[in-house]
Coordinates of C-alpha atoms and ligand atoms in Angstrom, one line a residue:
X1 CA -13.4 22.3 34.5
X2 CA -13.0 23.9 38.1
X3 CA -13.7 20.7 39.7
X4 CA -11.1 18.7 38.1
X5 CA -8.7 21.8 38.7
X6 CA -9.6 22.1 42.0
X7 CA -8.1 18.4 42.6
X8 CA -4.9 20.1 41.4
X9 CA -3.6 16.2 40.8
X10 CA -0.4 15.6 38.5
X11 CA -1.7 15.0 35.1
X12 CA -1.2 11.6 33.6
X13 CA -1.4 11.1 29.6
X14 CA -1.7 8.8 27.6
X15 CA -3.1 8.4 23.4
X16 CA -4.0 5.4 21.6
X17 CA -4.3 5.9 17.6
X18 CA -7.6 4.5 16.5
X19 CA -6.5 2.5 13.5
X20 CA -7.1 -1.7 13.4
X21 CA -8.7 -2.9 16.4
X22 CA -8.3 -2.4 19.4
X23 CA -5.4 -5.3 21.0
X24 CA -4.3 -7.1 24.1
X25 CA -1.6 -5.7 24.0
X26 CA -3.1 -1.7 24.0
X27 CA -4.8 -2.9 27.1
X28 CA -1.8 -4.4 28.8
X29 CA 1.0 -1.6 27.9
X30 CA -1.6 1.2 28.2
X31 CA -5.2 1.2 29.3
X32 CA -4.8 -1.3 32.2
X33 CA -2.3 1.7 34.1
X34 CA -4.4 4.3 33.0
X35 CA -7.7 2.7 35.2
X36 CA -5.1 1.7 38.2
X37 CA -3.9 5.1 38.2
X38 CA -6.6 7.3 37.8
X39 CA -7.2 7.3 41.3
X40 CA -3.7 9.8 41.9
X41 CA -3.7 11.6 39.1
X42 CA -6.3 13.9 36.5
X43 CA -6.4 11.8 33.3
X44 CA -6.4 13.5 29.8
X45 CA -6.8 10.4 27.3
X46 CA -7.0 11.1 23.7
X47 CA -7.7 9.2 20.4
X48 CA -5.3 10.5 18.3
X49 CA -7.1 10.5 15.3
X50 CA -3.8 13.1 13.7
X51 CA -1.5 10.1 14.0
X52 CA -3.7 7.6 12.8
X53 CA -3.6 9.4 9.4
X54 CA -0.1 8.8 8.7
X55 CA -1.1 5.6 7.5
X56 CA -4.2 5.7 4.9
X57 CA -7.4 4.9 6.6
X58 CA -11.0 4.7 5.3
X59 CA -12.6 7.7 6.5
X60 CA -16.1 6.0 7.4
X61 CA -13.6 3.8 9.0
X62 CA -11.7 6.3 11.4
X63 CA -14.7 7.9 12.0
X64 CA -16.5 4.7 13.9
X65 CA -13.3 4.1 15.3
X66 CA -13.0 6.9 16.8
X67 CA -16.2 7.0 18.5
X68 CA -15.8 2.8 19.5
X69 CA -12.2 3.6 20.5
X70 CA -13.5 6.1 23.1
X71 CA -16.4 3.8 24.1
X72 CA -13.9 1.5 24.9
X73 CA -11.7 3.4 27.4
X74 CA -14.9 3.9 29.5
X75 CA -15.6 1.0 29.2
X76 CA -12.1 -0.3 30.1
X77 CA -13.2 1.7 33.5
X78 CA -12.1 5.3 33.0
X79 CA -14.0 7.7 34.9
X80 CA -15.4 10.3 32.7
X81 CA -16.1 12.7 35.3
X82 CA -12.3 13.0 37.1
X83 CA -10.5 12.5 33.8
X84 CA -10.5 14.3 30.5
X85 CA -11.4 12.2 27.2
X86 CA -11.0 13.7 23.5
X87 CA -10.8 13.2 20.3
X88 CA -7.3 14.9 19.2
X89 CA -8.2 16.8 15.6
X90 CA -10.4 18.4 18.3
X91 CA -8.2 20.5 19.7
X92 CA -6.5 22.3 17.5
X93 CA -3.7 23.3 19.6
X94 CA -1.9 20.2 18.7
X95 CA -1.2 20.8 15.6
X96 CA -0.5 24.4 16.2
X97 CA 2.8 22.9 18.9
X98 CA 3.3 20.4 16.9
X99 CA 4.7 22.7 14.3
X100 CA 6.8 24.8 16.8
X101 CA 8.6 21.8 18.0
X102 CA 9.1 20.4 14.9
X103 CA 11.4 23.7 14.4
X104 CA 13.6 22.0 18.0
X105 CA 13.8 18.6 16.4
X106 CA 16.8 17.4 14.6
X107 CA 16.6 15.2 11.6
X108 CA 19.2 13.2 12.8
X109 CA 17.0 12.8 16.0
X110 CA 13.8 11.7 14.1
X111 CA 16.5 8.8 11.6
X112 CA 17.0 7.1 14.8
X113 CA 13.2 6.5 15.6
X114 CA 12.7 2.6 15.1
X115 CA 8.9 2.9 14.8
X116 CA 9.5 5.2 11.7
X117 CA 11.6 2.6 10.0
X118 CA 9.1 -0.3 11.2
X119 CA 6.4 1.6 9.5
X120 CA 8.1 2.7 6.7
X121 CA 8.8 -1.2 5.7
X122 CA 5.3 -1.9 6.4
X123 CA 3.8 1.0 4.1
X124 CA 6.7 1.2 1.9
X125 CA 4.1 3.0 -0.9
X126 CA 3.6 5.5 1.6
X127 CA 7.0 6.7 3.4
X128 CA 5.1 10.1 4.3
X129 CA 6.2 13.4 6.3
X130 CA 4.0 12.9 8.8
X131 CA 5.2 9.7 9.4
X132 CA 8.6 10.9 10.1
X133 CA 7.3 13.9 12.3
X134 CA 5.3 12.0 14.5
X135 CA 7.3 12.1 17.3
X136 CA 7.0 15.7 17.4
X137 CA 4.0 15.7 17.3
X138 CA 3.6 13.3 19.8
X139 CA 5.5 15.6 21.7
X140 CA 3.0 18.3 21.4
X141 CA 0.1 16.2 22.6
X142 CA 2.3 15.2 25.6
X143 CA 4.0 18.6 26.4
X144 CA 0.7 21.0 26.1
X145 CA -0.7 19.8 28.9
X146 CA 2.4 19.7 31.5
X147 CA 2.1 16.1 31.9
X148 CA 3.6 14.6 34.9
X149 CA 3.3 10.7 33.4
X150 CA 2.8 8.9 30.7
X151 CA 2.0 5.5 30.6
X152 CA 2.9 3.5 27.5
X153 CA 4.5 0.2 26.2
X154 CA 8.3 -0.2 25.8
X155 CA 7.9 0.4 22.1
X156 CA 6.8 4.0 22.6
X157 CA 9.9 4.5 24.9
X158 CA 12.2 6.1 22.2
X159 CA 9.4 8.5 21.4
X160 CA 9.1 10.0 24.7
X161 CA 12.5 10.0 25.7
X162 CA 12.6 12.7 22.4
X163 CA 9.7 14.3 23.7
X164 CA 12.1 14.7 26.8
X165 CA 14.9 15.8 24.7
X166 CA 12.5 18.5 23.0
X167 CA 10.8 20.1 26.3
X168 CA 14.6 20.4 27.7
X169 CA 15.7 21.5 24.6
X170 CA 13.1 24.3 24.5
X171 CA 13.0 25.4 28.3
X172 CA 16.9 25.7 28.2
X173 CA 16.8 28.1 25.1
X174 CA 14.4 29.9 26.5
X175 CA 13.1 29.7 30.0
X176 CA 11.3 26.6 32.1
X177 CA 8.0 26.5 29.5
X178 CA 7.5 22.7 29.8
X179 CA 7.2 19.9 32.6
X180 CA 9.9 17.3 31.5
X181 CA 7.4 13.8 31.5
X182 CA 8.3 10.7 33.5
X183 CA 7.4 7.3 31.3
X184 CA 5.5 4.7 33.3
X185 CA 6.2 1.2 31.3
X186 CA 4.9 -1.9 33.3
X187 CA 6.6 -4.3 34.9
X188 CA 5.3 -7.0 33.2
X189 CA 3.4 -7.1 30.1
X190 CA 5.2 -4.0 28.6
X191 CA 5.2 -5.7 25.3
X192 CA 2.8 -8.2 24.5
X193 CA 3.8 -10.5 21.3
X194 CA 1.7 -11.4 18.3
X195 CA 0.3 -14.7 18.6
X196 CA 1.4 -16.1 15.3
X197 CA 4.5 -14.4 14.7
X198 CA 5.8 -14.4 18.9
X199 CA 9.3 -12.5 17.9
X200 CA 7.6 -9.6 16.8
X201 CA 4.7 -7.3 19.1
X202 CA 1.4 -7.8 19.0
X203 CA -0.1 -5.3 16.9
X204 CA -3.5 -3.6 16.5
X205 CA -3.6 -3.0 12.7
X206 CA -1.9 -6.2 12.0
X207 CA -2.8 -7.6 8.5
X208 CA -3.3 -10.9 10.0
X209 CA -5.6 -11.2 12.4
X210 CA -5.0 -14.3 14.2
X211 CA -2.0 -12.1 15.1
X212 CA -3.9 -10.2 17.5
X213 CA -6.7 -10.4 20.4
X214 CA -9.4 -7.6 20.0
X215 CA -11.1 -6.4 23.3
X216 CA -14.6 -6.9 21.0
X217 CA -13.7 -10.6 19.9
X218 CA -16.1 -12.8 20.5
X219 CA -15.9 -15.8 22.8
X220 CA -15.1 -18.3 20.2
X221 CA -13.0 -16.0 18.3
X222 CA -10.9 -15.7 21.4
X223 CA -10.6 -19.5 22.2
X224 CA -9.8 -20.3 18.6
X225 CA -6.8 -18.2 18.3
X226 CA -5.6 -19.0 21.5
X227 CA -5.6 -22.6 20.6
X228 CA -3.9 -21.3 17.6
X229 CA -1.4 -19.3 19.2
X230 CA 2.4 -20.6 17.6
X231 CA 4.1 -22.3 20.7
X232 CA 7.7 -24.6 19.9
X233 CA 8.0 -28.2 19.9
X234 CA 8.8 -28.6 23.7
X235 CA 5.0 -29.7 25.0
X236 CA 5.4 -29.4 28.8
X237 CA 5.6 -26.4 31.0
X238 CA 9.1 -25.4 32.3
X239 CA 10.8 -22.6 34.5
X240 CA 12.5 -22.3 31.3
X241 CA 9.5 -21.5 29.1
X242 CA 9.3 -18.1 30.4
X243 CA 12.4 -17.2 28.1
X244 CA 10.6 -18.6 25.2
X245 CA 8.7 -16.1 22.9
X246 CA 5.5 -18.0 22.3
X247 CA 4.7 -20.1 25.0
X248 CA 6.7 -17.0 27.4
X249 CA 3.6 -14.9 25.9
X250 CA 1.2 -17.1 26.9
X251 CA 2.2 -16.9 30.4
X252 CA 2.8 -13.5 30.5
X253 CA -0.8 -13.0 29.4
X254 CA -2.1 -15.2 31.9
X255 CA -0.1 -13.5 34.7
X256 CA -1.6 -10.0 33.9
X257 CA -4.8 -11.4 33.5
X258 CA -4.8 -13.2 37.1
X259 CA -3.2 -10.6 38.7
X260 CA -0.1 -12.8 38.9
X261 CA 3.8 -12.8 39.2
X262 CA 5.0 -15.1 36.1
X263 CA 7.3 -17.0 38.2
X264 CA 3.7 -17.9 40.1
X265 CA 2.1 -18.6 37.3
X266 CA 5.1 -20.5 35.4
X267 CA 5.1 -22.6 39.2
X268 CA 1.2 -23.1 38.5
X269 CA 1.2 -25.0 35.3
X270 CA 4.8 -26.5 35.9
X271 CA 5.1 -29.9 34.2
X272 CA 1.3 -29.6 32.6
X273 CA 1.1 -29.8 28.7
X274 CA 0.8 -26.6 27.0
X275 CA -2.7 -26.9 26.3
X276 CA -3.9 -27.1 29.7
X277 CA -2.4 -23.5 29.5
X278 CA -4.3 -22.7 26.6
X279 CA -7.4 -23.5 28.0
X280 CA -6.9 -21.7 31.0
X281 CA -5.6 -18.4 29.4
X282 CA -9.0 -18.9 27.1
X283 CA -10.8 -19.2 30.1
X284 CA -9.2 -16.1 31.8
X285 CA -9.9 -14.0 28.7
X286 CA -13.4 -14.7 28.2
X287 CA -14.3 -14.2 31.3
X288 CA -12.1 -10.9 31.6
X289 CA -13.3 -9.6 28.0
X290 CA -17.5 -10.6 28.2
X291 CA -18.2 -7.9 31.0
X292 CA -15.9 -4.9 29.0
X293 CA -17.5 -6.0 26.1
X294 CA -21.3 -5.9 27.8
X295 CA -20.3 -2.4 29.0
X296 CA -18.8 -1.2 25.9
X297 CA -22.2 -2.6 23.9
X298 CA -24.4 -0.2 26.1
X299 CA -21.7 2.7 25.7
X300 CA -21.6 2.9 22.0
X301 CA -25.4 2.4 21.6
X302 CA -25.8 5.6 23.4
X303 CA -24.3 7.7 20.8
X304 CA -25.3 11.4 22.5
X305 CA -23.8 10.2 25.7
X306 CA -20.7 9.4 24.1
X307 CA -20.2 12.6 22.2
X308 CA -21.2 15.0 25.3
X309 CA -18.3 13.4 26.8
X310 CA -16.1 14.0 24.2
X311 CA -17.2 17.4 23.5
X312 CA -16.9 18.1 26.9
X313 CA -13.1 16.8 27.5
X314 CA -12.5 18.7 23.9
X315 CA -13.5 21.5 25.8
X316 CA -11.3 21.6 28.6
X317 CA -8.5 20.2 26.9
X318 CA -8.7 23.4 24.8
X319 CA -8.9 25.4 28.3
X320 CA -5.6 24.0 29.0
X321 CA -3.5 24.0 25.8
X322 CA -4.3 27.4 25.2
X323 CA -2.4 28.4 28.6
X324 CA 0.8 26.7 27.2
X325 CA 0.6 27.5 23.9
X326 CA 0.3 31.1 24.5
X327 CA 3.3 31.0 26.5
X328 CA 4.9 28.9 23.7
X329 CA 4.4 32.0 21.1
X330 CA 5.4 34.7 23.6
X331 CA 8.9 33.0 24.6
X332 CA 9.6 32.4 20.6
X333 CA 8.3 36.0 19.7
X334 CA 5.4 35.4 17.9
X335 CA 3.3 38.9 18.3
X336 CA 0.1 38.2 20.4
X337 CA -3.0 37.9 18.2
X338 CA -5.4 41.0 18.6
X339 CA -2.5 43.1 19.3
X340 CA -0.7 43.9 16.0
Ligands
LIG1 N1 2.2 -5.3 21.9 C1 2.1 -4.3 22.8 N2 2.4 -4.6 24.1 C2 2.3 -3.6 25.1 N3 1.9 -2.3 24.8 C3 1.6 -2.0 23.5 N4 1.2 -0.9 22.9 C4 1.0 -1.1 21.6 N5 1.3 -2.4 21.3 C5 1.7 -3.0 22.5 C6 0.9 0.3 23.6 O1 -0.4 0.7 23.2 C7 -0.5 2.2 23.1 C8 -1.1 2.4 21.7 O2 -0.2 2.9 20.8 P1 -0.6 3.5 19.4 O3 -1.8 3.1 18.8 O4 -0.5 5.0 19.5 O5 0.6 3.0 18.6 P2 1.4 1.7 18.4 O6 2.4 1.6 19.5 O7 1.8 1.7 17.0 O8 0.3 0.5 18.6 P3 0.0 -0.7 17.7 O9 -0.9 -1.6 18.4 O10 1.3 -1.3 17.1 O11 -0.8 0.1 16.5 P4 -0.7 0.0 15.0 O12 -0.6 -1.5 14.6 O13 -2.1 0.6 14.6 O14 0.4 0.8 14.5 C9 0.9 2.7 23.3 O15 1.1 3.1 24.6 C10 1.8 1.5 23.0 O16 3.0 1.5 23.8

């Protein structure tokens, strides 16, 4: 812990919730910024295992996925040893905030959310609580650790602009307790589209999965639903086909892949058929996805490796949410424990 405090770096956080697999467009809207900007700032990245539960999941299910969700942010490139990686049910703390600030969040705040209606239509057999709560506790995971940044995808923009709401809304009734956090949404590819359905995003618990690109799909599996991937009737590449949702998708892809500006890339294929495209996107994939995967294959097989990183990062992210949570319960009057 003292070495990654010495750095005294602002803290950047982000949490992916290990349910489905995990997507293109998780590495795109979030774990692509968090490798490019560990450099400037101490990373604490969590699998939030407490917000993966407000959908059912099998529990041998979460249990692997926690674990192969880790082993995929190292081996997406995160630096264990200048960032902080845990498992959120973990650290208790988060639940512990996460019922304060439910007490400074207005129903009327948490009706607007468009994730809880989204997911309420997609699990309409299970409309729970903690589905409608989650952006507080998201919140808590967020505001804990006096996070500078937070890089996510536009659809978790709503939530942290509450989260915003919330840490103002608490430091004003009381005194300056939380850092207000900045979002950082990408420029491009802050919202990857699902390959079958291109008007809605590309999710990682989709039911179809041909929908989706999973970081561990094989080659084949990747060229196949590439080729697959729902395009429009138009069969040449345009300036225009930017503004169209499939074969706009495609391209975007491609750009973030390459390292590309989509007007570059939409110059590139210019007046070439779509599946020239296609080809090349498969191309870019494989060859993008074999070496994560390698890495990620040697990561996971080395289970104690794995968990003395995660028991280590649950370790210091206890260190640090105790500090703020024990401010937390002074400012709201909550007696100190060992002192009553
Ligand atoms: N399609 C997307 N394009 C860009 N960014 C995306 N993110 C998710 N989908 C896209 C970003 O990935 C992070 C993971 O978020 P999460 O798992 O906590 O929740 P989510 O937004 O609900 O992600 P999914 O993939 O849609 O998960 P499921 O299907 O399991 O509910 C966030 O930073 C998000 O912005």
């Amino acid at each position: 812990m003292s070495e990654l405090q010495k750095d005294k770096k602002p803290i950047l956080l982000s949490g992916i919730q290990p349910s489905g697999h995990l997507a293109l467009g998780n590495y795109v809207g979030a774990m692509r910024n968090w490798v490019n900007l560990q450099q400037d700032y101490l990373g604490i990245f969590i699998v939030v295992d407490m917000h993966a539960i407000t959908v059912r999941q099998k529990p041998a299910d979460l249990r692997n996925r926690c674990l192969s969700f880790a082993a995929q942010y190292l081996a997406a490139g995160i630096d264990p040893d200048e960032n902080i990686i845990f498992i959120q049910s973990h650290v208790p703390q988060h639940a512990e905030l996460s019922w304060v600030l439910n007490c400074y969040t207005y129903m009327g705040e948490l009706n607007r959310m468009t994730q809880f209606k989204d997911k309420s239509q997609r699990h309409g057999d299970n409309i729970n609580a903690g589905l409608y709560t989650y952006p507080a506790l998201m919140a808590a995971d967020i505001l804990l650790y006096q996070t500078d940044l937070v890089p996510v995808g536009a659809d978790q923009k709503q939530h942290l602009e509450l989260t915003r709401d919330i840490a103002n809304r608490f430091n004003n009734t009381y005194s300056p307790t939380f850092k207000v956090p900045e979002p950082f949404i990408p420029k491009a590819g802050a919202r990857i589209m699902s390959l079958q359905e291109p008007d809605k995003k590309m999710s990682k618990s989709d039911t179809n999965e041909n929908n989706y690109i999973s970081l561990l799909d094989p080659p084949d599996v990747l060229r196949r639903k590439i080729k697959r991937a729902v395009t429009d009737s138009a069969r040449e590449i345009t300036p225009e086909s930017l503004h169209h949702s499939g074969i706009g998708n495609l391209l975007t892809i491609f750009s973030v892949l390459n390292d590309m500006s989509l007007e570059a890339v939409a110059n590139q294929f210019e007046g070439q058929q779509y599946s020239v495209l296609k080809g090349e996107l498969a191309d870019s994939l494989v060859a993008f996805l074999e070496p994560f995967q390698q890495r990620y294959s040697k990561i996971i097989g080395e289970k104690g490796y794995l968990t003395d990183i995660l028991d280590q990062g649950a370790g210091q992210a206890r260190y640090l949410a105790t500090k703020t949570l024990s401010k937390v319960y002074r400012k709201i009057g909550f007696v100190p424990a060992g002192r009553s």
